[in-house]
Short mmCIF file of C-alpha atoms in Angstrom, two decimals:
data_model
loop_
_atom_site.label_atom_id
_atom_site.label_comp_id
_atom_site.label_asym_id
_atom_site.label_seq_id
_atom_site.Cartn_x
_atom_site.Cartn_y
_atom_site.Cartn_z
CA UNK L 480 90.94 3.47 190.57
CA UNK L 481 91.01 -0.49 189.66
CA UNK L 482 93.78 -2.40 188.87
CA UNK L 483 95.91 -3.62 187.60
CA UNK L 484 93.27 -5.51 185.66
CA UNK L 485 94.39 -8.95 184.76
CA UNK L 486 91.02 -10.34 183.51
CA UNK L 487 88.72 -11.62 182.14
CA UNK L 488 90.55 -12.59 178.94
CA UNK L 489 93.64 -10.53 176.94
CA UNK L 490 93.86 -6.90 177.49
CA UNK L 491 93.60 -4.83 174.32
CA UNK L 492 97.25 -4.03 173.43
CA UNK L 493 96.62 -0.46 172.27
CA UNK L 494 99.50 -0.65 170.31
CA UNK L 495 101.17 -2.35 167.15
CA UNK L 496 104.62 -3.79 167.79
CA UNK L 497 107.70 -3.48 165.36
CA UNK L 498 110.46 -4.96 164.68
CA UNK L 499 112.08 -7.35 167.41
CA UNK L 500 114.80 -4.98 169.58
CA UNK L 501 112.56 -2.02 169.30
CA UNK L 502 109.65 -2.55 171.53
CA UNK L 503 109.14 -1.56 174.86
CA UNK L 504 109.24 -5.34 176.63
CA UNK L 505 112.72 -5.24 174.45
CA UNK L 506 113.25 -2.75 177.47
CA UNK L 507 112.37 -4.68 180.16
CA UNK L 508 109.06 -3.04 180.02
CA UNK L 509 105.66 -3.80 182.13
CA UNK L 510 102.66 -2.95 180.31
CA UNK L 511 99.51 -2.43 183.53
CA UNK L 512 95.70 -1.63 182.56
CA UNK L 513 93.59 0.27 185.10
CA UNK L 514 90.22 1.11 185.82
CA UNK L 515 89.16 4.55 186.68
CA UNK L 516 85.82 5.57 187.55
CA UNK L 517 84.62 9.45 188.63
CA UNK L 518 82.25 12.11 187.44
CA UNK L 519 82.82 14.39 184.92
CA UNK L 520 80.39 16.92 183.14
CA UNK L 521 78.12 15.82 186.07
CA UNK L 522 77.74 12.34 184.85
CA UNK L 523 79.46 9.41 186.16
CA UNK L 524 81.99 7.28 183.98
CA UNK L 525 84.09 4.54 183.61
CA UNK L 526 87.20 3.93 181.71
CA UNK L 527 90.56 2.67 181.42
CA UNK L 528 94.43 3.35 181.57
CA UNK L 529 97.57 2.27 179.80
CA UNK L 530 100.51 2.66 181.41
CA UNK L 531 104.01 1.71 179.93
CA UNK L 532 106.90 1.73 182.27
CA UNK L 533 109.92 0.59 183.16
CA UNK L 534 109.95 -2.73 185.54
CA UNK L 535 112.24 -1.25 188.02
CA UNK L 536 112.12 2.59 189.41
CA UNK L 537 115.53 2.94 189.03
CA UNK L 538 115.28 2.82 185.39
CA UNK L 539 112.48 5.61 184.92
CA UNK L 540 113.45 9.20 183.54
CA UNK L 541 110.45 10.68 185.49
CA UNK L 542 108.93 11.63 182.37
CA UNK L 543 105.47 10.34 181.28
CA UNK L 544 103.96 10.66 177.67
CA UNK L 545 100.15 11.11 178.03
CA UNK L 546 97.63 11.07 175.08
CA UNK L 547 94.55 9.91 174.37
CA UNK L 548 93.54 6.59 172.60
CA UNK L 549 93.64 7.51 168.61
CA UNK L 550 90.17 5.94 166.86
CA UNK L 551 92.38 3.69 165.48
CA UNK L 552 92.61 1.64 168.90
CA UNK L 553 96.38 3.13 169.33
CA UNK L 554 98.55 4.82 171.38
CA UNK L 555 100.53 6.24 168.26
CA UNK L 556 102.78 8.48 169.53
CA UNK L 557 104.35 5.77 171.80
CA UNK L 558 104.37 3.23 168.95
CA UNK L 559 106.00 5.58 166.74
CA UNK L 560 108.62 7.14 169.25
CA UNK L 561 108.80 3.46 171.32
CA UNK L 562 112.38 2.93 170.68
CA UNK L 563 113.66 6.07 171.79
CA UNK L 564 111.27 6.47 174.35
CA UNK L 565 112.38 2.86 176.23
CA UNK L 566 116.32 3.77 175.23
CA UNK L 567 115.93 6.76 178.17
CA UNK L 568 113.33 5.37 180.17
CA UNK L 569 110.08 7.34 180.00
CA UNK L 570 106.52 6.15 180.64
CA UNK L 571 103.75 6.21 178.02
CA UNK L 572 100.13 6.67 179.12
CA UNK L 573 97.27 5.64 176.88
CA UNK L 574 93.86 7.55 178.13
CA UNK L 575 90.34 6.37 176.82
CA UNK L 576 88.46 9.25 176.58
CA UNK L 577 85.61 9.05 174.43
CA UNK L 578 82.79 6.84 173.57
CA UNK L 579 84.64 5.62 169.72
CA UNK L 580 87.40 4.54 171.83
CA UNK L 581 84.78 1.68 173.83
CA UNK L 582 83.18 0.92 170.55
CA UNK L 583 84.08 1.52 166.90
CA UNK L 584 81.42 0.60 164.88
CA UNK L 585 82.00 -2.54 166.63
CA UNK L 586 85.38 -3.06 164.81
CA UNK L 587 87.43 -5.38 167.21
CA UNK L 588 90.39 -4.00 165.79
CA UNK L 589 90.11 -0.60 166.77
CA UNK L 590 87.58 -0.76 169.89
CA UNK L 591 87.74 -2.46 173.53
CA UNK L 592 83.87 -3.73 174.22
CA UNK L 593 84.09 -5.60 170.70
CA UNK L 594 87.63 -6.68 171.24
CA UNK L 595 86.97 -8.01 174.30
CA UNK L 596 83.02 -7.08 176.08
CA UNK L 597 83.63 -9.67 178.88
CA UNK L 598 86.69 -7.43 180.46
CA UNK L 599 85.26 -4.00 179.38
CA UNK L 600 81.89 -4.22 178.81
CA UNK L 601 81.30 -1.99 182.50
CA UNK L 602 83.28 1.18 181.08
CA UNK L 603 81.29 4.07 179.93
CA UNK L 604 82.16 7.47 179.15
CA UNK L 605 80.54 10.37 177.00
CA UNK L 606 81.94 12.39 174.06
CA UNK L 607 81.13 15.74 177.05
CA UNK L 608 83.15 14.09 179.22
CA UNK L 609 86.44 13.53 177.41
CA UNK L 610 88.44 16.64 178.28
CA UNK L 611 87.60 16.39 182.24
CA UNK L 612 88.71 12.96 182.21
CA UNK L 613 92.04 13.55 180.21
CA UNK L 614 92.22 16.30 183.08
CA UNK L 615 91.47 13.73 186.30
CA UNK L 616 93.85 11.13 185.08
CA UNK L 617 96.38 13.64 184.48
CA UNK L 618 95.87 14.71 188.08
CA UNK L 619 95.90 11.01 189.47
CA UNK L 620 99.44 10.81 187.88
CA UNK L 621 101.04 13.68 188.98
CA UNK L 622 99.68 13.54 192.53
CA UNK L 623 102.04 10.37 192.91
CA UNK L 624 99.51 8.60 194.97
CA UNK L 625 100.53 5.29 196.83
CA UNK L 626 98.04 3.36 194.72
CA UNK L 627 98.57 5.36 191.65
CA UNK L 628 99.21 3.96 188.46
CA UNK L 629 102.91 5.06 188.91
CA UNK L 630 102.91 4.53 192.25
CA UNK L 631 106.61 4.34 193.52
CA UNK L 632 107.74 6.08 190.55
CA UNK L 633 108.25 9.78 190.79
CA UNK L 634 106.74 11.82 187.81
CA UNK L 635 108.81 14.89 187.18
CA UNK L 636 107.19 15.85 183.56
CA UNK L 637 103.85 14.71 182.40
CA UNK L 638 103.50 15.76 178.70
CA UNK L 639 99.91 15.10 176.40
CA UNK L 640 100.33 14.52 173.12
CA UNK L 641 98.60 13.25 169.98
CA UNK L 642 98.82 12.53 166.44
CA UNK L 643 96.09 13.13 163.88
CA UNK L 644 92.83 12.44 165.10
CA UNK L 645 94.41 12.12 168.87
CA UNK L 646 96.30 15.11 168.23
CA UNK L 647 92.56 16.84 167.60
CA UNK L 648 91.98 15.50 170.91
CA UNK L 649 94.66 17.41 172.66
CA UNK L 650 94.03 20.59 171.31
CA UNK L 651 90.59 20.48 171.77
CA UNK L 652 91.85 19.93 175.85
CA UNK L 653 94.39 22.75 175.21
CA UNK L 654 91.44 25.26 174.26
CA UNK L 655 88.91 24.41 176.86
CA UNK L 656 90.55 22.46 179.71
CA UNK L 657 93.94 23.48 180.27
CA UNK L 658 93.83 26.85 181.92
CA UNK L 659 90.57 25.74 183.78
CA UNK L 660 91.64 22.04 185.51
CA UNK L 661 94.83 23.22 187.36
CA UNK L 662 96.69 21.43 189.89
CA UNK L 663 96.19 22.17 193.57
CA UNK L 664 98.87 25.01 193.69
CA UNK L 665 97.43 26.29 190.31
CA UNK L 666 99.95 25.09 187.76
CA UNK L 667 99.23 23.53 185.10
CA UNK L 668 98.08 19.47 185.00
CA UNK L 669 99.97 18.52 181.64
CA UNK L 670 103.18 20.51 181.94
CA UNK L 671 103.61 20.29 177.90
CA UNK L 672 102.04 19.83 174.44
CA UNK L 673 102.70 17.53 171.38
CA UNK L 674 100.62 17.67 168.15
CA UNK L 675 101.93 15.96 165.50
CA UNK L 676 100.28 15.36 161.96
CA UNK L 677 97.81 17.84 162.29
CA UNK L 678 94.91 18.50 160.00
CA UNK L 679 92.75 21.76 159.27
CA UNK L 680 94.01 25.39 158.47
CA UNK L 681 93.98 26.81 161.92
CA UNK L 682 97.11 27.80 164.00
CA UNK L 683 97.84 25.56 167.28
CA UNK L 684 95.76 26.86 170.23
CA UNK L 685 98.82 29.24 173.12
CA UNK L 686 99.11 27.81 176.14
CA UNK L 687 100.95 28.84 179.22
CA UNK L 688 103.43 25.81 178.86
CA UNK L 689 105.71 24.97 175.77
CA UNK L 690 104.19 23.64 172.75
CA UNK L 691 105.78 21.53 169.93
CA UNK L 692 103.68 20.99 166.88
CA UNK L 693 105.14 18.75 163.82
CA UNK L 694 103.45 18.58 160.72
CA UNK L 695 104.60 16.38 157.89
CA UNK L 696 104.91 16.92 154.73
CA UNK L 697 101.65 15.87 153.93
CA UNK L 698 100.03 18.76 155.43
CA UNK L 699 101.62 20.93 153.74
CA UNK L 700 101.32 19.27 150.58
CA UNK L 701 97.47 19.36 151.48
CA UNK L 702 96.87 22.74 153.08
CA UNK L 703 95.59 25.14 150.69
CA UNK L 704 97.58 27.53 152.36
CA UNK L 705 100.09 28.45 155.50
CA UNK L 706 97.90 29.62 157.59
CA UNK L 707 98.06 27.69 160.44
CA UNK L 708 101.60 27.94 160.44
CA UNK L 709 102.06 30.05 163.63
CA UNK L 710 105.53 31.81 164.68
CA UNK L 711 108.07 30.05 166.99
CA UNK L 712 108.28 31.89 170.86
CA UNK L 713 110.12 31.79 173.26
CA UNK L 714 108.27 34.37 175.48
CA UNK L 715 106.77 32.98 178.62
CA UNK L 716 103.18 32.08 177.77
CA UNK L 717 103.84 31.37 174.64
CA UNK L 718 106.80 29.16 174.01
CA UNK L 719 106.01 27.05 170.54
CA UNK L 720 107.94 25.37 168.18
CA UNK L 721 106.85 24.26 164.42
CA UNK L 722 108.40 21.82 163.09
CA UNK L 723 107.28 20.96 159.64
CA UNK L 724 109.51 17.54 158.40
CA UNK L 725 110.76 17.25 154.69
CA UNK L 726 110.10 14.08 153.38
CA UNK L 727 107.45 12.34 155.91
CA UNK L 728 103.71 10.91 155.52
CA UNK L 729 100.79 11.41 157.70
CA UNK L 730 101.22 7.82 159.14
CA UNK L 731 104.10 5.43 158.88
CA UNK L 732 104.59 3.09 157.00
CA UNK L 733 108.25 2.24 157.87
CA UNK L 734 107.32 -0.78 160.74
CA UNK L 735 104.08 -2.12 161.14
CA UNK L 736 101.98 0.47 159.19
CA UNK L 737 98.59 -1.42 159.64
CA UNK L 738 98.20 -0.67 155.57
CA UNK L 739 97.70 -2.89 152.78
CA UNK L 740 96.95 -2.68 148.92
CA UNK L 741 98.85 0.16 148.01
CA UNK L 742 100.21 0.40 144.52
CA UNK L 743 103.45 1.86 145.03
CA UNK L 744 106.51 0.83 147.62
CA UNK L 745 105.96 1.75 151.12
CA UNK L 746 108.40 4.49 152.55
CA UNK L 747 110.87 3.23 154.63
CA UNK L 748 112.01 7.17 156.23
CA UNK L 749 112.59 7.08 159.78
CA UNK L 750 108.79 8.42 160.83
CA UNK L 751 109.61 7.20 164.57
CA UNK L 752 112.90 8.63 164.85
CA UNK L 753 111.73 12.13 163.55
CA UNK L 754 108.70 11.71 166.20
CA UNK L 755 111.16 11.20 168.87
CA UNK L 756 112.99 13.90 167.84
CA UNK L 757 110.38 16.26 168.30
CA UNK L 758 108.93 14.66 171.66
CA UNK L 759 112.50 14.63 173.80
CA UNK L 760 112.77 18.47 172.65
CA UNK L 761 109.74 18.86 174.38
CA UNK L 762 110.55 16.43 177.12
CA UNK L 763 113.91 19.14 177.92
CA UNK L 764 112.00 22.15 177.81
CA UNK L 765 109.51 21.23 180.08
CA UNK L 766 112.02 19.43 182.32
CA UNK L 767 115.07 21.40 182.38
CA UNK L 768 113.96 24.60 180.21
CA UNK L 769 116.63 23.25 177.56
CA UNK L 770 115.32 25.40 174.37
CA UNK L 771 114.90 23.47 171.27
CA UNK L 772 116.09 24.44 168.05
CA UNK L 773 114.14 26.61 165.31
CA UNK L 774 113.48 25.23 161.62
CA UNK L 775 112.68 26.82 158.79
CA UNK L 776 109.57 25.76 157.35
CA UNK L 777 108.45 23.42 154.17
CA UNK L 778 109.13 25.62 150.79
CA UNK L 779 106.00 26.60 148.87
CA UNK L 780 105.29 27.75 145.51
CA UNK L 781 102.79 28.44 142.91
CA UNK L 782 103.78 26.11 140.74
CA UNK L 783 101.41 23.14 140.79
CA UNK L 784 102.64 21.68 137.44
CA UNK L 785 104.26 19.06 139.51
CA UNK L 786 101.14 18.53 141.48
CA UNK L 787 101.70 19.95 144.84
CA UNK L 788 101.96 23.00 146.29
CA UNK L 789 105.72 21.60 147.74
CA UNK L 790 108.79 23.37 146.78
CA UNK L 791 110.57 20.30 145.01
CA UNK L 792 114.09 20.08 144.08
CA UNK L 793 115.92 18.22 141.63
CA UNK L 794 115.21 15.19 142.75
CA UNK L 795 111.49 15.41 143.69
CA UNK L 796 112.22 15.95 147.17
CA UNK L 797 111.03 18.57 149.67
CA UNK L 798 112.82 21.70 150.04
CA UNK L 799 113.29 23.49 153.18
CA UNK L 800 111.66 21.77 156.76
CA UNK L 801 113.47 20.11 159.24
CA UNK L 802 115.95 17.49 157.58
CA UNK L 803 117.44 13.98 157.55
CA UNK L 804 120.17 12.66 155.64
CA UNK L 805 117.24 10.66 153.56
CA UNK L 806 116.93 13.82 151.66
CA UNK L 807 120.59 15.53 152.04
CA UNK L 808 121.96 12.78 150.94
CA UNK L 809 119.43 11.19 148.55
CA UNK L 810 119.40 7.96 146.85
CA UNK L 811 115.67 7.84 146.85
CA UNK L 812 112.65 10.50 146.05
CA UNK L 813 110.33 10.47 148.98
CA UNK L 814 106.64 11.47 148.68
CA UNK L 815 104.41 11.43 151.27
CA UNK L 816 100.90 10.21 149.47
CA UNK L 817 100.79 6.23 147.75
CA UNK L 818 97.88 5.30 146.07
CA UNK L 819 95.91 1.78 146.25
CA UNK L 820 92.83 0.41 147.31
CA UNK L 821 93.83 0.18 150.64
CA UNK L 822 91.70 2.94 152.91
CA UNK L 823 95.00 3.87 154.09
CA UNK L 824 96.95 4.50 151.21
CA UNK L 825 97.09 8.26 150.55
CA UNK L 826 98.37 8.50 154.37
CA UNK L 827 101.60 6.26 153.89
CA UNK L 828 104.66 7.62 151.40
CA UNK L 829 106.05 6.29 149.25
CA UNK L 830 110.06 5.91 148.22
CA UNK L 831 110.82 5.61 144.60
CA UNK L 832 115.14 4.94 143.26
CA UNK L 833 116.68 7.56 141.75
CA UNK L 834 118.62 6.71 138.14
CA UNK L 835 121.35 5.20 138.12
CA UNK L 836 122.11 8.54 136.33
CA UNK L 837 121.58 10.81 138.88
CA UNK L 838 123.42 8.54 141.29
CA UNK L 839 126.41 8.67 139.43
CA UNK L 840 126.25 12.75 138.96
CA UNK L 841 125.72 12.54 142.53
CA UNK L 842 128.61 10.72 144.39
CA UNK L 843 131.65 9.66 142.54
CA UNK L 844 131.62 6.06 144.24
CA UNK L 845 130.28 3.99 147.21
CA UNK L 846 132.84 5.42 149.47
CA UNK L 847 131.78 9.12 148.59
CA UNK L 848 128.41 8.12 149.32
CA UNK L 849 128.99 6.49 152.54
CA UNK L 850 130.79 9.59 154.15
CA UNK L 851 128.78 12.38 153.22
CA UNK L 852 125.94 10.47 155.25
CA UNK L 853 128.49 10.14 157.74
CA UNK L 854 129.22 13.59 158.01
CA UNK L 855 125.72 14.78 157.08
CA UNK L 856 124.70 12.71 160.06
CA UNK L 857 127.29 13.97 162.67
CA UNK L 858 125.92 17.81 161.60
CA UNK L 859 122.46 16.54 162.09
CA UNK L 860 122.85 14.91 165.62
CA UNK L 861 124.69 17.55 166.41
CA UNK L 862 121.80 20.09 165.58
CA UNK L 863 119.78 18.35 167.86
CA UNK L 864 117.87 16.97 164.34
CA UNK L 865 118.22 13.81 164.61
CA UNK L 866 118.27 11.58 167.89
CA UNK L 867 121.53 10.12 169.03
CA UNK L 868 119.50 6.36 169.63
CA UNK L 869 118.65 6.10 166.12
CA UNK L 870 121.96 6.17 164.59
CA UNK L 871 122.83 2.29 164.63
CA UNK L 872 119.73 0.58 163.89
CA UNK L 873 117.93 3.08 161.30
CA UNK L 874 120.31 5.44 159.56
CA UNK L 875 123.31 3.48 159.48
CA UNK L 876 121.84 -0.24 159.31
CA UNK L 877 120.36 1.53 155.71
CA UNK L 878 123.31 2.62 154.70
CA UNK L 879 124.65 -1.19 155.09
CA UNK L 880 122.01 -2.05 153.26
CA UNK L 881 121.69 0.26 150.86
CA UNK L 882 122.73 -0.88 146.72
CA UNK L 883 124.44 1.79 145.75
CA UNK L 884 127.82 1.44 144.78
#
């Protein structure tokens, strides 16, 4: 191991910031790159590491968010669940692990050597090689070296997760890597799993640690059928949760959705607060064997007069899935596709007004309005559906801002 690397010129970010007050350096945050060379399907390699921590020990959970760079040149689960994540503390991880991670069609954007071929221009790895690496840097962390990346900081829960094309990533690790790369005493290396967004028809892969998998709305509007829904566990090699969420897109497109062109308004629900949700369930289980709640899943019908295979209601929102008060409480219709030119588009929602009609049949007056979010909210928090460090800034700064009266 190298590091941390300070040069030759600016380190690729691996992630897109939001809003001021929500990013990790908000925190107090230190972001360190690192070098780490080995051998892995009997070939050497060379690649680099992310980490995201706290400045100061004191102020780490012990908990570490692992996953592998997404082809888009992101760490997404740690942009999307960044404000909840730096609220209590955890460390995020970003792993390059595969050869479209060094260079993506030599798109800058999305790629180190083209971003920046002075700095990384040395690091190599193959596309045989990614799981064995995921597995060496995941042993590097929890081994809690002096010179580690975390050195100084002790790791208590070291999770791997992914979204999309990173969450293909980790489950092609959980089928062939997990059980074989242990830890010295035999346990397992990544103590936890986190899929979110996932594509295809077949059923996450069982592992011998617990297992949260969230698909949106999206893939269930785009699944030709339920069968890789798989049943919840709590049985001891096979705890899983599915978590399918009412009312959210593939990708957000709520802060900094790296999306242009679409036709229709960008949805504004609260995709990184619903991630978080869903990642700090995990984060408990694996830490302190806290079991998470059960959801029921998406409704589906038959009916594809209204051109998906989503059970809609009234209002031409989901029914069934886990919840927010965005749809309990509705003063919008949230769909999860938006069309455009944009390459993007079909992976951001979109939010469209209800009438003023439907409004009016809906809550007698502003005040009406404003409490049952209240109260829809407190059940919801309460549930353990929606996290407690969301409340201020997302649910109730819309509400404040919200024009209905």
């Amino acid at each position: 191991m190298e590091g941390p690397i300070t040069g030759p010129g600016p380190m690729f970010a691996g992630i897109r910031p939001g809003p001021p007050g929500t990013n990790p350096e908000d925190f107090g945050y230190v972001a360190e790159e690192y070098f780490v060379s080995g051998t892995a399907a009997g070939q050497p390699y060379e690649t680099r590491v992310l980490v995201r921590r706290p400045a100061k020990a004191r102020d780490f959970s012990g908990q570490v968010i692992a996953e592998p760079m997404h082809r888009g040149g992101n760490a997404l689960i740690c942009q999307f669940a960044r404000y909840g994540i730096a609220q209590n503390g955890h460390a995020c991880l970003e792993i390059v692990a595969r050869p479209i991670n060094l260079d993506n069609a030599g798109n800058p954007a999305s790629s180190l050597e083209p971003f920046n071929a002075e700095r990384y221009g040395t690091l190599s790895v193959t596309a045989a090689q990614t799981n064995e690496i995921i597995a060496q840097v995941g042993r590097l962390i929890r081994s809690d070296a002096r010179t580690g990346p975390l050195a100084g900081f002790p790791v208590e829960a070291l999770v791997l997760a992914g979204t999309s094309d990173s969450s293909a990533v980790t489950r092609g690790y959980m089928a062939s890597t997990h059980a074989a790369q242990r830890m010295p005493d035999g346990g397992p290396i990544y103590q936890g799993f986190f899929v979110t967004a996932t594509l295809g028809p077949n059923p996450v892969e069982m592992t011998d640690v617990p297992t949260i998998q969230m698909p949106t709305q999206f893939e269930v509007h785009t699944n030709v059928s339920s069968a890789y829904r798989r049943p919840d566990s709590d049985v001891p090699g096979n705890q899983f949760r599915i978590y399918e969420v009412a009312g959210m897109s593939h990708n957000d497109s709520r802060e900094n959705p790296g999306v242009s062109g679409c036709d229709q308004p960008l949805s504004r629900f609260p995709y990184g607060a619903m991630t978080f949700m869903g990642l700090q369930h995990l984060l408990d289980w694996v830490t302190d064997g806290t079991v998470p709640p059960r959801a029921p899943y998406i409704a589906v019908d038959e009916d594809l007069s209204d051109g998906t295979r989503v059970q809609l209601d009234q209002y031409g929102n989901a029914v069934g899935g886990v919840r927010t008060t965005y749809l309990d409480v509705p003063t919008k219709r949230y769909w999860p596709v938006n069309t455009g030119a944009g390459p993007l588009c079909f992976q951001v929602g979109v939010e469209t007004p209800l009438t003023a009609e439907q409004l009016s049949a809906l809550y007698e007056n502003r005040g009406a309005y404003t409490s049952a979010v209240h109260q829809r909210l407190h059940d919801l928090v309460r549930e353990g559906w929606f996290p407690r460090e969301y409340v201020e800034r997302y649910v109730k700064a819309d509400l404040r801002e919200s024009t209905h009266s």
